[in-house]
Amino acid sequence: MIAILGAGSLGRLWAATLSAGQVAFVPRPGSMAEPARYTFQPVGRESFKVTVPWLKPGQIPRVLLVTTKAGDTLNALAAALPALPETVPVVLFQNGLGSQQAVADRWPSRPIIAASTTEGANRPKPDTTVHAGLGETWMGALTPAGHSCVAKVIEDLAPTDLVIHPVENVLGKLWQKLVINAGINAFTAILDCPNGDILEHPFYLHWIDPLCQEIAAVLKAAGQPAQTPGALRQQIEGVARKTATNTSSMRADVLAGRRTEIDFINGYLVKLGEQHGIATPVNQMLAGQVQQLN
Ligand code: PAF
């Protein structure tokens, strides 16, 4: 049994790729007693109905996948983990950075694993989950106990048919994704447009180079491989073009009236900049504008 904490788009994607009876959502305050029922639209195949029960008291999963929003993760785990043995691997799927380290710091003796994924999922309607694009997932340990669990977790998730790779330096992977999210998400939320449309917008064109200079400086200070601002801009724009018609997760959060993950993306770069004495006015401006949209 695989347990999933967080029944949003990503949690529903992973649940739908596992067979019935092999997966359950972890109940949270306010969860209904009824199982979660939805239609799942896979990539290039017929849609099908999915029913996912809630984990029952006393049921012990082999793995816990955590697909909550970054800002909810600590509280959600604080409520869920007391019922689970210390040996159950916990796999964190949060966007950005900061929440993963907070979990590893709070439960250092548990097997904590971080995942970085490019799988795309969305919920155009509450009862429908769409696998918007096939991607890949990288998993690596954040705590000493996590190291010996990564291969087993990937084996346990093999029935999903999703592509998963083990990775030694998962923080490096999370940083690569953070750079892309820092250069796309806030702009799409502020400008209220699909990813590709930011590229021609004067607001984006005005701020992208100074933003990439700030990101390059923070990356270096954080001990990540040095990258030029120009190389960062190229990566950001490559992804914006490839996902041109997508609504970013941050724009989707704003449109749905949910709290965004800005504190863990541009907000994280601001915090790290402060720690290292690096000025990050563009990240601050973007974070401030998105906070106002919230
Ligand atoms: O957060 C997201 O929406 C995605 O990571 C990305 C890459 C911006 C594509 O939409």
XYZ file of C-alpha atoms and ligand atoms in Angstrom:
304
model
C 0.000 0.000 0.000
C 1.288 3.450 -1.019
C -0.133 6.345 1.018
C -0.448 9.825 -0.437
C -0.696 12.943 1.726
C -2.195 15.718 -0.425
C -5.094 14.942 -2.761
C -4.419 17.781 -5.258
C -3.473 17.369 -8.942
C -0.087 15.721 -8.362
C -1.369 13.403 -5.605
C -4.277 12.351 -7.834
C -1.900 11.731 -10.743
C 0.238 9.313 -8.694
C -2.851 7.671 -7.180
C -4.410 7.108 -10.614
C -1.287 5.358 -11.910
C -1.385 2.774 -9.098
C -3.886 -0.094 -9.116
C -6.983 -0.003 -6.969
C -6.244 -1.486 -3.562
C -2.597 -0.388 -3.756
C -3.071 3.245 -2.800
C -4.876 5.408 -0.222
C -4.982 9.108 0.607
C -4.017 10.121 4.140
C -7.023 11.844 5.751
C -6.591 15.466 6.795
C -8.863 17.625 8.938
C -11.990 18.172 6.855
C -11.473 15.083 4.622
C -14.744 13.426 3.738
C -15.518 9.875 4.835
C -16.353 8.986 1.216
C -13.444 7.777 -0.969
C -12.065 10.312 -3.458
C -13.688 9.677 -6.859
C -12.549 11.358 -10.071
C -12.032 10.902 -13.785
C -8.397 10.578 -14.835
C -7.253 11.583 -18.304
C -3.889 9.936 -19.068
C -1.600 11.163 -21.871
C -2.747 9.696 -25.208
C -5.164 7.126 -23.759
C -8.849 6.857 -22.875
C -9.890 8.478 -19.612
C -11.003 6.237 -16.748
C -12.689 6.522 -13.350
C -10.572 6.343 -10.205
C -11.661 5.641 -6.630
C -9.099 6.175 -3.874
C -9.997 5.232 -0.271
C -8.672 7.035 2.793
C -5.984 5.301 4.851
C -7.628 3.573 7.813
C -6.310 3.878 11.389
C -3.708 1.167 11.934
C -2.965 0.670 8.197
C 0.790 0.950 7.631
C 1.887 2.017 4.132
C 5.163 0.925 2.491
C 5.818 4.507 1.392
C 4.300 7.930 2.095
C 4.224 10.314 -0.892
C 3.734 13.920 0.228
C 2.112 16.072 -2.446
C 0.854 18.925 -0.272
C 1.645 22.552 -1.127
C 5.041 23.628 0.248
C 3.466 25.916 2.859
C 1.199 23.168 4.261
C 3.773 20.391 4.440
C 5.182 20.737 7.965
C 1.736 20.927 9.593
C 0.324 18.100 7.457
C 3.265 15.830 8.348
C 3.142 16.785 12.028
C -0.437 15.477 12.053
C 0.230 12.346 9.947
C 3.622 11.036 11.078
C 2.822 10.090 14.710
C 0.642 7.258 13.332
C 3.447 5.881 11.115
C 6.497 3.838 12.163
C 9.870 5.622 11.927
C 10.861 3.276 9.083
C 8.243 4.392 6.520
C 10.021 6.382 3.779
C 8.592 9.883 3.300
C 8.915 11.266 -0.256
C 8.541 15.052 -0.601
C 7.237 16.468 -3.898
C 7.047 20.159 -2.979
C 7.970 22.927 -5.412
C 10.743 25.345 -4.612
C 13.136 24.984 -1.690
C 12.966 25.464 2.050
C 10.088 23.158 2.960
C 12.131 20.002 2.245
C 15.017 21.091 4.485
C 12.520 22.037 7.226
C 11.064 18.495 7.152
C 14.505 16.851 7.213
C 15.538 19.106 10.137
C 12.385 18.279 12.105
C 12.507 14.471 11.561
C 16.244 13.767 11.042
C 16.045 10.083 12.009
C 13.262 9.249 9.510
C 14.006 8.211 5.909
C 13.216 11.517 4.186
C 13.550 11.591 0.391
C 13.029 14.579 -1.901
C 11.568 14.279 -5.392
C 11.876 16.706 -8.274
C 9.365 16.031 -11.020
C 8.533 17.388 -14.448
C 5.247 15.434 -14.615
C 2.441 17.880 -15.369
C -1.041 17.469 -13.925
C -4.001 19.771 -13.530
C -7.636 19.725 -12.439
C -9.774 21.622 -14.940
C -12.810 20.595 -12.839
C -12.872 19.317 -9.221
C -13.812 15.803 -10.398
C -11.301 15.577 -13.276
C -7.511 15.196 -13.179
C -5.536 15.526 -16.411
C -2.009 14.194 -16.919
C -1.011 17.226 -18.977
C 2.447 16.073 -20.016
C 4.693 13.053 -19.535
C 7.750 13.956 -17.523
C 10.411 12.381 -15.333
C 11.015 12.274 -11.598
C 14.308 12.257 -9.694
C 14.497 11.019 -6.101
C 17.316 11.366 -3.586
C 17.804 11.146 0.165
C 17.771 14.159 2.474
C 18.505 12.262 5.705
C 20.981 9.437 6.409
C 18.138 6.898 6.821
C 16.794 7.902 3.405
C 19.858 6.681 1.496
C 19.151 2.978 1.823
C 15.452 3.472 0.892
C 15.645 5.278 -2.449
C 16.036 2.166 -4.624
C 13.235 0.318 -2.783
C 10.864 3.287 -3.078
C 11.512 3.478 -6.830
C 10.831 -0.275 -7.076
C 7.586 0.146 -5.080
C 6.489 2.840 -7.525
C 7.365 0.813 -10.663
C 3.690 -0.166 -11.263
C 2.947 3.530 -11.975
C 4.986 3.279 -15.228
C 6.144 6.839 -14.532
C 9.847 7.358 -15.206
C 11.780 7.703 -11.921
C 15.549 8.042 -11.500
C 17.599 7.852 -8.312
C 19.875 10.865 -7.865
C 22.723 11.455 -5.399
C 22.490 15.234 -5.361
C 18.754 15.832 -5.172
C 19.274 19.372 -3.859
C 21.036 20.214 -7.141
C 17.963 18.939 -9.027
C 15.659 20.998 -6.811
C 17.810 24.077 -7.462
C 17.564 23.550 -11.252
C 13.780 23.494 -10.986
C 13.748 26.471 -8.617
C 15.614 28.562 -11.221
C 12.942 27.758 -13.835
C 10.072 28.409 -11.426
C 11.677 31.672 -10.225
C 11.893 32.900 -13.822
C 8.428 31.826 -15.008
C 5.845 31.389 -12.264
C 5.667 34.864 -10.707
C 5.545 36.539 -14.142
C 2.667 34.302 -15.294
C 0.745 34.978 -12.069
C 1.272 38.750 -12.183
C 0.559 39.024 -15.920
C -2.217 36.403 -15.720
C -1.079 34.630 -18.873
C 0.144 31.206 -20.084
C 3.878 30.509 -19.753
C 4.851 31.370 -23.351
C 3.117 34.761 -23.340
C 5.509 36.243 -20.763
C 8.352 36.161 -23.309
C 7.054 39.113 -25.347
C 5.731 41.114 -22.415
C 7.530 44.431 -21.600
C 7.300 43.716 -17.832
C 9.152 40.404 -18.283
C 11.632 41.869 -20.783
C 12.431 44.695 -18.344
C 13.115 42.474 -15.325
C 14.429 39.131 -16.589
C 18.129 40.112 -16.900
C 18.429 41.737 -13.436
C 16.463 38.773 -12.031
C 18.921 36.296 -13.580
C 21.843 38.308 -12.153
C 20.352 37.946 -8.663
C 19.699 34.219 -9.134
C 23.267 33.655 -10.403
C 24.710 35.414 -7.326
C 22.522 33.465 -4.867
C 23.259 30.139 -6.612
C 26.991 30.747 -6.243
C 26.668 31.768 -2.589
C 24.626 28.620 -1.896
C 27.495 26.465 -3.205
C 25.682 25.436 -6.399
C 27.625 25.225 -9.695
C 28.218 28.765 -11.008
C 26.018 29.751 -13.972
C 26.027 32.970 -15.957
C 22.871 35.122 -15.935
C 22.660 34.573 -19.715
C 22.697 30.775 -19.336
C 19.953 31.000 -16.683
C 17.804 33.152 -18.970
C 18.242 30.615 -21.784
C 17.093 27.760 -19.539
C 14.077 29.740 -18.313
C 13.041 30.724 -21.831
C 13.582 27.192 -23.171
C 11.053 25.849 -20.649
C 8.653 28.781 -21.180
C 8.653 28.010 -24.935
C 8.266 24.251 -24.408
C 5.331 24.809 -22.036
C 4.036 27.886 -23.895
C 0.325 27.085 -23.593
C 0.489 25.806 -19.970
C -0.918 27.654 -17.011
C 1.849 27.615 -14.395
C 1.090 26.152 -10.979
C 1.352 29.645 -9.448
C -1.089 31.247 -11.865
C -3.435 28.279 -11.276
C -3.186 28.836 -7.503
C -3.996 32.533 -7.850
C -6.935 31.829 -10.185
C -8.290 29.223 -7.743
C -7.837 31.541 -4.731
C -5.246 29.206 -3.147
C -2.108 30.291 -1.308
C 0.825 30.262 -3.760
C 4.314 28.793 -3.219
C 6.015 32.175 -3.784
C 7.701 32.046 -0.320
C 9.511 28.873 -1.408
C 10.533 30.175 -4.852
C 11.403 33.891 -5.245
C 10.818 34.333 -1.485
C 13.405 31.609 -0.790
C 15.956 33.434 -2.976
C 15.277 36.641 -1.000
C 15.818 34.823 2.330
C 19.027 33.204 1.125
C 20.212 36.523 -0.324
C 19.730 38.121 3.113
C 21.760 35.347 4.754
C 24.639 35.876 2.316
C 24.486 39.698 2.093
C 23.253 39.660 -1.532
C 20.673 42.261 -2.573
C 17.650 40.710 -4.321
C 15.333 43.647 -5.144
C 13.786 41.994 -8.224
C 12.941 38.788 -6.358
C 11.508 40.949 -3.551
C 9.394 42.928 -6.001
C 8.044 39.748 -7.683
C 7.358 38.057 -4.325
C 5.606 41.200 -3.038
C 3.391 41.486 -6.119
C 2.372 37.804 -5.960
C 1.667 38.083 -2.214
C -0.719 40.945 -3.022
C -2.533 38.749 -5.584
C -3.041 36.184 -2.791
O 5.255 25.274 -11.737
C 4.984 25.011 -12.925
O 3.900 25.271 -13.428
C 6.025 24.307 -13.785
O 7.083 23.917 -12.979
C 6.531 25.121 -14.991
C 7.881 24.629 -15.417
C 6.611 26.608 -14.728
C 5.663 24.825 -16.170
O 4.358 25.241 -16.069
